[in-house]
Amino acid sequence: MDLEKRSQTPAAKAPARLRASDADRDRVADILAEALATGRIDPEEHGERIEGVYNAKTVAELEPFVEDLPAPGDKGPSFEKAPARPSPGEVPESADETLHAVFGDAVRKGRWRVGRRTHAYAVFSDVVIDLSEAVFEHRQVLIKGFALFGDVKIRVPENISLRGRGTGVFGTVEVDTLDAEEKDAPVVFVEGFAVFGDIKARPKHGKLIRDLRGYLRKRLEG
């Protein structure tokens, strides 16, 4: 009798083949919402994924939408945030390099070695400092800008830390904060004063330090 009853009981289905419930979809939607809030995915990708989630029929169809994301509450790899100001003794008082743009632009870009301190003066013109392909030999780098009826534009790789502060008088000092996942990655500090001009620092999308791990290894060995 027991064998007969057992044979009539359907075998348990593999969880991935189960039909997805509304609760299953909502749990996945929560993971996507947190990923959007923390910048792991952008609004366009979030919209595409969430549409797929609510069209999914099985648990297996839900998994691809979140397999590359941490669960809610899991912050993922931890890293130490860079300081807001240069550490004492890390940056000299005098500039290693000074760029002047007076009624004519000054541009620093390409494969160049970044000093610990750079000053930039833009007067009725622009100074462009592009660090996206530069060689970093120091962990902390300070760029100090002054803009008068001109702009100081700073571009950095995406895998470093970026900090900034300054004052604008009929102008703007705007620095996009970045936090590198590698705790010993370079930190670029931007300080400035803008009068009828702008000082802006932001990452250059798609640009990374070519050999960040090599840079870190060199620091540890040196």
Coordinates of C-alpha atoms in Angstrom, one line a residue:
M1 CA 0.0 0.0 0.0
D2 CA 2.8 2.4 0.9
L3 CA 4.6 1.7 -2.3
E4 CA 1.4 2.3 -4.3
K5 CA 0.9 5.7 -2.6
R6 CA 4.5 6.7 -3.1
S7 CA 4.3 5.9 -6.8
Q8 CA 1.3 8.2 -7.1
T9 CA 3.2 11.2 -5.5
P10 CA 4.7 13.5 -8.1
A11 CA 8.5 13.9 -7.9
A12 CA 9.7 17.2 -6.4
K13 CA 10.6 19.7 -9.2
A14 CA 14.0 21.3 -9.4
P15 CA 13.7 24.8 -8.0
A16 CA 14.9 26.5 -11.1
R17 CA 12.1 24.9 -13.2
L18 CA 9.4 26.1 -10.8
R19 CA 7.0 28.7 -12.1
A20 CA 8.0 32.1 -10.7
S21 CA 5.6 33.7 -8.2
D22 CA 4.9 37.4 -7.8
A23 CA 7.0 37.3 -4.6
D24 CA 10.0 35.8 -6.6
R25 CA 9.7 38.6 -9.2
D26 CA 9.5 41.3 -6.4
R27 CA 12.7 39.9 -4.7
V28 CA 14.6 40.2 -8.0
A29 CA 13.1 43.7 -8.6
D30 CA 14.5 44.7 -5.1
I31 CA 18.0 43.6 -6.1
L32 CA 17.8 45.6 -9.3
A33 CA 16.5 48.7 -7.5
E34 CA 19.5 48.6 -5.1
A35 CA 21.8 48.1 -8.0
L36 CA 20.4 51.2 -9.7
A37 CA 20.7 53.2 -6.5
T38 CA 24.3 52.3 -6.0
G39 CA 25.3 52.9 -9.6
R40 CA 26.0 49.3 -10.6
I41 CA 23.6 49.6 -13.4
D42 CA 22.2 52.7 -15.2
P43 CA 18.5 53.6 -15.6
E44 CA 18.4 52.2 -19.2
E45 CA 19.7 48.8 -18.2
H46 CA 17.5 48.8 -15.1
G47 CA 14.5 49.3 -17.3
E48 CA 15.5 46.5 -19.7
R49 CA 16.1 44.1 -16.9
I50 CA 12.9 44.9 -14.9
E51 CA 10.8 44.4 -18.0
G52 CA 12.4 40.9 -18.4
V53 CA 11.8 40.1 -14.8
Y54 CA 8.1 40.7 -14.9
N55 CA 7.8 38.7 -18.2
A56 CA 9.7 35.7 -16.7
K57 CA 7.7 32.5 -16.3
T58 CA 10.1 30.4 -14.2
V59 CA 12.7 30.9 -11.5
A60 CA 15.4 29.9 -14.0
E61 CA 14.4 32.8 -16.2
L62 CA 14.8 35.2 -13.3
E63 CA 18.4 34.3 -12.4
P64 CA 20.2 35.9 -15.4
F65 CA 18.9 39.3 -14.5
V66 CA 20.7 39.4 -11.1
E67 CA 23.5 36.8 -11.4
D68 CA 26.2 39.6 -11.7
L69 CA 24.7 41.6 -8.7
P70 CA 25.0 41.3 -5.0
A71 CA 22.0 40.5 -2.9
P72 CA 20.2 43.4 -1.0
G73 CA 22.3 44.5 1.9
D74 CA 25.5 43.0 0.5
K75 CA 27.7 46.0 -0.3
G76 CA 30.0 43.8 -2.4
P77 CA 33.8 44.2 -2.2
S78 CA 34.8 46.5 0.5
F79 CA 37.3 49.3 0.0
E80 CA 38.7 52.2 2.0
K81 CA 37.6 55.6 0.9
A82 CA 40.2 58.1 0.0
P83 CA 40.7 61.1 2.3
A84 CA 39.0 64.5 1.5
R85 CA 42.3 66.4 1.7
P86 CA 45.9 65.4 1.0
S87 CA 47.7 63.7 3.9
P88 CA 50.3 65.9 5.7
G89 CA 53.6 65.8 3.9
E90 CA 52.3 64.0 0.8
V91 CA 52.0 67.1 -1.4
P92 CA 54.7 69.9 -1.5
E93 CA 53.8 73.5 -1.1
S94 CA 55.4 74.5 -4.4
A95 CA 54.2 73.3 -7.8
D96 CA 56.1 70.6 -9.8
E97 CA 54.5 72.0 -12.9
T98 CA 52.5 75.2 -13.8
L99 CA 50.3 75.7 -16.8
H100 CA 49.4 79.2 -18.0
A101 CA 46.7 80.0 -20.5
V102 CA 46.3 83.7 -21.2
F103 CA 44.3 84.6 -24.3
G104 CA 45.3 81.2 -25.6
D105 CA 44.7 77.6 -24.5
A106 CA 47.1 75.3 -22.7
V107 CA 46.7 71.5 -23.0
R108 CA 48.5 68.7 -21.1
K109 CA 47.6 65.2 -22.3
G110 CA 48.9 61.9 -23.6
R111 CA 51.5 59.7 -21.8
W112 CA 53.1 62.1 -19.3
R113 CA 54.4 61.7 -15.7
V114 CA 52.2 63.5 -13.2
G115 CA 53.9 65.5 -10.5
R116 CA 52.6 65.7 -6.9
R117 CA 51.4 69.3 -7.4
T118 CA 50.2 71.1 -10.6
H119 CA 49.0 74.6 -10.8
A120 CA 46.8 75.8 -13.7
Y121 CA 45.9 79.5 -14.6
A122 CA 43.2 80.1 -17.2
V123 CA 42.7 83.8 -18.1
F124 CA 40.3 84.5 -20.9
S125 CA 41.2 81.0 -22.2
D126 CA 41.2 77.3 -21.2
V127 CA 43.6 74.9 -19.5
V128 CA 42.9 71.2 -20.2
I129 CA 44.6 68.6 -18.0
D130 CA 44.0 65.1 -19.3
L131 CA 45.2 62.4 -16.9
S132 CA 43.5 59.5 -18.7
E133 CA 46.7 58.2 -20.1
A134 CA 49.2 59.7 -17.7
V135 CA 51.8 57.9 -15.6
F136 CA 51.1 58.1 -11.8
E137 CA 54.3 57.8 -9.7
H138 CA 52.6 59.2 -6.5
R139 CA 49.5 58.1 -4.7
Q140 CA 48.3 61.6 -3.9
V141 CA 48.2 64.3 -6.5
L142 CA 47.0 67.9 -6.1
I143 CA 45.8 70.1 -9.0
K144 CA 45.1 73.7 -8.0
G145 CA 43.3 75.9 -10.6
F146 CA 42.4 79.5 -11.0
A147 CA 39.9 80.5 -13.7
L148 CA 39.2 84.1 -14.7
F149 CA 36.8 84.4 -17.7
G150 CA 38.1 80.9 -18.7
D151 CA 37.9 77.2 -17.8
V152 CA 40.2 74.6 -16.2
K153 CA 39.1 71.2 -17.4
I154 CA 40.5 68.1 -15.7
R155 CA 39.9 64.5 -16.9
V156 CA 40.9 61.5 -15.0
P157 CA 40.9 57.7 -15.4
E158 CA 37.8 55.9 -14.0
N159 CA 39.8 53.6 -11.7
I160 CA 41.3 56.2 -9.4
S161 CA 39.8 58.3 -6.6
L162 CA 38.8 62.0 -7.1
R163 CA 38.2 64.7 -4.6
G164 CA 37.6 68.4 -4.8
R165 CA 36.7 71.7 -3.3
G166 CA 36.7 75.4 -4.2
T167 CA 34.9 78.6 -4.6
G168 CA 33.1 80.1 -7.6
V169 CA 32.2 83.8 -8.0
F170 CA 29.8 84.0 -11.0
G171 CA 31.5 80.7 -11.9
T172 CA 31.6 77.0 -10.9
V173 CA 33.9 74.6 -9.2
E174 CA 32.5 71.2 -10.0
V175 CA 34.3 67.9 -9.2
D176 CA 32.8 64.5 -9.6
T177 CA 33.6 62.4 -6.6
L178 CA 35.2 59.0 -7.4
D179 CA 36.2 56.1 -5.1
A180 CA 38.6 53.5 -6.4
E181 CA 38.0 49.9 -5.4
E182 CA 41.8 49.5 -4.9
K183 CA 42.6 51.2 -1.6
D184 CA 46.1 52.2 -2.8
A185 CA 45.0 53.6 -6.1
P186 CA 46.0 57.2 -6.9
V187 CA 43.9 60.0 -5.5
V188 CA 43.6 63.3 -7.4
F189 CA 42.6 66.3 -5.3
V190 CA 41.3 69.3 -7.1
E191 CA 41.2 72.8 -5.5
G192 CA 40.2 76.0 -7.2
F193 CA 38.9 79.5 -7.5
A194 CA 36.7 80.5 -10.4
V195 CA 35.6 84.0 -11.3
F196 CA 33.3 84.2 -14.4
G197 CA 34.7 80.8 -15.3
D198 CA 34.6 77.1 -14.5
I199 CA 36.8 74.5 -12.9
K200 CA 35.5 71.0 -13.7
A201 CA 37.0 67.6 -13.0
R202 CA 35.4 64.4 -14.0
P203 CA 36.2 60.9 -15.2
K204 CA 36.9 60.1 -18.8
H205 CA 34.6 57.2 -19.6
G206 CA 36.3 54.1 -20.7
K207 CA 39.7 55.3 -19.7
L208 CA 41.6 53.3 -17.0
I209 CA 45.1 53.3 -15.7
R210 CA 46.7 50.8 -18.0
D211 CA 48.5 48.8 -15.4
L212 CA 47.0 49.7 -12.0
R213 CA 48.1 46.5 -10.4
G214 CA 51.6 47.1 -11.7
Y215 CA 51.5 50.5 -10.1
L216 CA 50.4 49.1 -6.8
R217 CA 53.0 46.4 -6.9
K218 CA 55.7 49.0 -7.6
R219 CA 54.5 51.0 -4.5
L220 CA 54.6 48.0 -2.3
E221 CA 58.1 47.0 -3.5
G222 CA 59.5 50.5 -3.4

